[in-house]
Amino acid sequence: SAMTDLYLAHPAGLESPAVRLAQLTPNDAADLTLTTRAIAVGSEGFVQVTTVMGDTGRVFVVPGAPFPVRATRIWATGTTATDIVGLA
């Protein structure tokens, strides 16, 4: 069946729902290929991120509550949460 996207002609803002998902593997040496608007996790814990403005820090994230952050890197060091998904 054909899909109808009623919002296709509307510009997406940062408050809009995500339109992309990517499974993220924490990596101390490489930036993400997709800048996030939020991250979600399968198990709670800390996620060490670098933001689009270059700040690096740890945030505590729980399953079922995407954490809004424009991240460019998810660090292995300092990250204890698992099954991390980037939403964009």
Backbone as ProteinMPNN parsed JSONL, in Angstrom:
{"seq_chain_A": "SAMTDLYLAHPAGLESPAVRLAQLTPNDAADLTLTTRAIAVGSEGFVQVTTVMGDTGRVFVVPGAPFPVRATRIWATGTTATDIVGLA", "coords_chain_A": {"N_chain_A": [[0.835, -1.182, 0.0], [0.367, 2.288, -0.547], [2.177, 4.832, 1.125], [1.198, 7.667, 2.945], [2.55, 10.698, 3.711], [1.749, 13.112, 5.687], [3.184, 15.249, 6.567], [5.274, 15.884, 4.964], [5.781, 18.237, 3.496], [6.37, 20.052, 5.427], [8.813, 21.878, 7.261], [11.322, 20.309, 9.254], [11.837, 20.739, 12.663], [13.942, 21.07, 15.612], [12.343, 20.182, 17.646], [10.73, 18.38, 16.468], [9.598, 15.009, 15.687], [11.973, 12.305, 15.446], [13.492, 11.427, 12.334], [15.359, 9.729, 11.451], [17.253, 6.842, 12.425], [19.98, 5.329, 14.115], [22.048, 2.68, 15.038], [24.411, 2.988, 17.561], [27.845, 2.651, 18.137], [29.931, 2.964, 20.798], [32.961, 4.844, 20.631], [36.184, 5.847, 21.15], [37.831, 7.111, 19.348], [36.612, 8.022, 17.038], [34.313, 10.178, 15.388], [30.702, 10.318, 15.183], [28.836, 9.278, 12.305], [26.485, 10.458, 11.899], [24.998, 13.23, 13.208], [23.325, 13.486, 16.252], [19.936, 14.18, 17.403], [18.874, 13.281, 19.61], [19.481, 10.658, 22.026], [18.852, 7.214, 22.674], [18.609, 4.441, 24.925], [19.09, 0.927, 25.613], [19.668, -0.202, 28.043], [19.941, 1.275, 31.232], [22.302, 3.824, 32.151], [25.448, 5.603, 32.168], [26.335, 7.823, 29.513], [28.974, 8.91, 27.705], [29.434, 11.785, 25.984], [30.266, 13.916, 23.173], [29.333, 17.118, 22.291], [27.775, 19.066, 19.608], [28.859, 21.561, 19.943], [31.301, 21.042, 20.987], [31.622, 20.338, 23.653], [32.374, 17.946, 26.176], [31.04, 15.361, 28.119], [29.447, 13.355, 30.7], [26.247, 11.869, 30.647], [23.333, 10.663, 32.288], [21.266, 8.139, 31.2], [18.082, 6.661, 30.684], [16.171, 3.725, 29.782], [13.427, 4.116, 27.521], [13.143, 6.829, 27.676], [14.153, 9.018, 25.654], [17.12, 10.937, 25.463], [17.575, 14.278, 24.912], [20.071, 15.403, 22.922], [22.516, 16.935, 20.947], [24.742, 15.196, 19.663], [28.087, 14.493, 18.621], [29.932, 12.573, 19.055], [30.104, 9.432, 20.669], [31.526, 8.203, 23.411], [33.564, 5.371, 24.256], [35.0, 5.133, 26.625], [33.897, 5.836, 29.801], [31.262, 5.35, 29.2], [28.52, 3.478, 30.196], [25.971, 2.619, 29.646], [24.017, 0.525, 27.443], [23.174, -0.724, 24.118], [22.773, 1.615, 22.447], [21.07, 4.048, 20.653], [21.024, 6.414, 18.098], [19.022, 9.214, 17.427], [17.801, 11.165, 14.816]], "CA_chain_A": [[0.0, 0.0, 0.0], [1.112, 3.546, -0.621], [2.234, 5.564, 2.38], [0.959, 9.088, 2.836], [3.24, 11.481, 4.729], [1.055, 14.391, 5.762], [4.093, 16.289, 7.046], [6.402, 15.949, 4.043], [6.027, 19.613, 3.052], [6.681, 20.889, 6.591], [10.212, 21.785, 7.695], [11.526, 19.638, 10.533], [12.546, 21.493, 13.684], [14.563, 20.218, 16.628], [11.293, 19.611, 18.488], [9.995, 17.409, 15.657], [10.002, 13.615, 15.878], [13.126, 11.85, 14.672], [13.225, 10.828, 11.03], [16.441, 8.769, 11.2], [17.741, 6.065, 13.562], [21.244, 4.641, 13.852], [22.663, 1.981, 16.16], [25.691, 3.652, 17.8], [28.877, 1.918, 18.858], [30.86, 3.914, 21.423], [34.29, 4.802, 20.044], [36.979, 6.977, 21.642], [38.679, 7.683, 18.307], [35.894, 8.412, 15.817], [33.038, 10.867, 15.494], [29.555, 9.667, 14.57], [28.566, 9.66, 10.914], [25.197, 11.133, 11.95], [24.821, 14.022, 14.429], [22.032, 13.13, 16.833], [19.092, 15.171, 18.08], [18.628, 12.612, 20.887], [19.959, 9.277, 22.11], [18.047, 6.305, 23.473], [19.407, 3.303, 25.367], [18.377, -0.29, 25.993], [19.881, -0.38, 29.481], [20.324, 2.557, 31.819], [23.694, 4.042, 32.5], [26.064, 6.835, 31.69], [26.818, 7.912, 28.137], [29.944, 9.992, 27.551], [29.183, 12.365, 24.665], [30.771, 15.217, 22.757], [28.24, 17.823, 21.634], [28.13, 19.807, 18.398], [29.64, 22.737, 20.347], [32.61, 20.586, 21.424], [31.652, 19.983, 25.073], [32.369, 16.513, 26.451], [30.599, 15.056, 29.474], [28.632, 12.15, 30.886], [24.841, 12.045, 30.984], [22.687, 9.421, 32.698], [20.126, 7.918, 30.312], [17.299, 5.484, 31.051], [15.347, 3.228, 28.686], [12.088, 4.658, 27.401], [13.159, 8.294, 27.776], [15.256, 9.545, 24.842], [17.79, 12.106, 26.038], [17.828, 15.211, 23.812], [21.434, 15.924, 22.861], [23.102, 16.942, 19.603], [26.05, 14.576, 19.896], [28.932, 14.151, 17.48], [30.719, 11.392, 19.42], [29.75, 8.643, 21.846], [32.798, 7.65, 23.87], [33.577, 4.08, 24.953], [35.442, 5.456, 27.978], [32.895, 6.576, 30.547], [29.908, 4.923, 28.836], [28.105, 2.204, 30.791], [24.699, 2.219, 29.029], [24.186, -0.329, 26.266], [22.156, -0.643, 23.06], [22.568, 3.046, 22.233], [20.524, 4.394, 19.338], [20.965, 7.84, 17.811], [17.829, 9.689, 16.715], [18.09, 12.417, 14.096]], "C_chain_A": [[0.882, 1.248, 0.0], [1.044, 4.253, 0.726], [1.984, 7.037, 2.104], [1.661, 9.779, 3.997], [2.628, 12.871, 4.733], [1.977, 15.546, 6.113], [5.291, 16.501, 6.125], [6.757, 17.377, 3.641], [6.393, 20.555, 4.197], [8.16, 20.764, 6.959], [10.299, 21.12, 9.066], [12.322, 20.546, 11.459], [13.151, 20.54, 14.703], [13.535, 19.594, 17.558], [10.475, 18.551, 17.749], [10.448, 15.986, 15.981], [11.205, 13.267, 14.994], [12.675, 11.244, 13.35], [14.296, 9.81, 10.643], [16.813, 8.086, 12.507], [19.058, 5.416, 13.168], [21.724, 3.967, 15.127], [24.063, 2.568, 16.34], [26.616, 2.761, 18.61], [29.838, 2.929, 19.462], [32.278, 3.722, 20.899], [35.053, 6.052, 20.493], [37.719, 7.716, 20.532], [37.929, 8.225, 17.098], [34.585, 9.117, 16.141], [31.946, 10.032, 14.836], [29.428, 10.106, 13.116], [27.261, 10.441, 10.819], [25.109, 11.903, 13.266], [23.42, 13.763, 14.959], [21.223, 14.363, 17.219], [18.703, 14.613, 19.44], [19.3, 11.244, 20.835], [18.997, 8.493, 22.993], [18.918, 5.108, 23.812], [18.511, 2.113, 25.683], [18.546, -0.626, 27.453], [20.412, 0.924, 30.042], [21.809, 2.618, 32.135], [24.17, 5.374, 31.973], [26.448, 6.71, 30.225], [27.725, 9.132, 28.075], [29.809, 10.511, 26.124], [30.047, 13.598, 24.441], [29.652, 15.864, 21.953], [28.731, 18.549, 20.386], [28.942, 21.066, 18.721], [30.999, 22.36, 20.923], [32.723, 20.269, 22.904], [31.613, 18.47, 25.219], [31.965, 16.295, 27.9], [29.735, 13.813, 29.482], [27.213, 12.535, 31.265], [24.279, 10.674, 31.35], [21.404, 9.273, 31.899], [19.426, 6.625, 30.728], [16.475, 5.025, 29.851], [13.966, 3.885, 28.702], [12.007, 6.166, 27.478], [14.329, 8.827, 26.963], [15.807, 10.834, 25.446], [18.131, 13.061, 24.896], [19.246, 15.776, 23.886], [21.925, 15.841, 21.415], [24.546, 16.491, 19.745], [26.767, 14.294, 18.595], [29.819, 12.947, 17.761], [30.117, 10.756, 20.661], [31.025, 7.903, 22.232], [32.612, 6.27, 24.504], [33.969, 4.298, 26.409], [34.367, 6.292, 28.65], [31.466, 6.186, 30.223], [29.624, 3.557, 29.439], [26.764, 1.724, 30.23], [24.984, 1.359, 27.798], [23.022, -0.148, 25.302], [21.784, 0.809, 22.791], [22.125, 3.282, 20.795], [20.518, 5.918, 19.214], [19.71, 8.156, 17.027], [18.164, 11.015, 16.061], [16.886, 12.832, 13.292]], "O_chain_A": [[2.008, 1.231, 0.498], [0.003, 4.274, 1.383], [2.503, 7.588, 1.134], [1.386, 9.466, 5.155], [2.948, 13.705, 3.886], [1.592, 16.707, 5.971], [6.222, 17.225, 6.477], [7.935, 17.687, 3.463], [6.693, 21.726, 3.965], [8.702, 19.658, 6.966], [9.45, 21.345, 9.929], [13.37, 21.063, 11.074], [12.899, 19.336, 14.658], [13.82, 18.581, 18.197], [9.621, 17.897, 18.348], [11.55, 15.782, 16.49], [11.415, 13.865, 13.938], [11.613, 10.629, 13.262], [14.165, 9.113, 9.636], [16.701, 8.683, 13.577], [19.233, 5.001, 12.022], [21.799, 4.602, 16.179], [24.826, 2.64, 15.377], [26.225, 2.193, 19.63], [30.493, 3.674, 18.732], [32.745, 2.594, 20.74], [34.617, 7.176, 20.245], [38.19, 8.833, 20.747], [38.542, 8.829, 16.217], [33.848, 8.714, 17.041], [32.232, 9.147, 14.03], [29.873, 11.194, 12.752], [26.961, 11.022, 9.777], [25.14, 11.293, 14.334], [22.445, 13.813, 14.21], [21.77, 15.459, 17.345], [18.259, 15.351, 20.319], [19.641, 10.737, 19.766], [18.408, 9.031, 23.931], [19.856, 4.791, 23.081], [17.328, 2.271, 25.983], [17.678, -1.262, 28.051], [21.229, 1.598, 29.414], [22.468, 1.601, 32.354], [23.407, 6.159, 31.411], [26.833, 5.639, 29.756], [27.296, 10.251, 28.358], [30.038, 9.773, 25.166], [30.499, 14.24, 25.389], [29.088, 15.248, 21.049], [29.932, 18.639, 20.133], [29.644, 21.581, 17.851], [31.773, 23.236, 21.309], [33.816, 19.959, 23.377], [30.906, 17.788, 24.478], [32.477, 16.957, 28.803], [29.343, 13.29, 28.439], [26.999, 13.415, 32.098], [24.692, 9.655, 30.798], [20.551, 10.161, 31.911], [20.068, 5.634, 31.076], [16.118, 5.836, 28.996], [13.413, 4.171, 29.764], [10.921, 6.734, 27.358], [15.399, 9.069, 27.521], [15.054, 11.706, 25.881], [18.895, 12.7, 24.002], [19.577, 16.533, 24.799], [21.771, 14.817, 20.75], [25.453, 17.304, 19.925], [26.156, 13.909, 17.598], [30.392, 12.362, 16.842], [29.679, 11.445, 21.582], [31.535, 7.081, 21.471], [31.627, 6.027, 25.202], [33.361, 3.732, 27.317], [33.97, 7.336, 28.132], [30.54, 6.639, 30.895], [30.372, 2.602, 29.23], [26.451, 0.538, 30.33], [26.051, 1.454, 27.192], [22.021, 0.492, 25.624], [20.617, 1.188, 22.895], [22.732, 2.778, 19.849], [20.063, 6.622, 20.116], [19.37, 7.453, 16.075], [18.75, 11.893, 16.694], [16.921, 13.859, 12.614]]}, "name": "protein", "num_of_chains": 1, "seq": "SAMTDLYLAHPAGLESPAVRLAQLTPNDAADLTLTTRAIAVGSEGFVQVTTVMGDTGRVFVVPGAPFPVRATRIWATGTTATDIVGLA"}
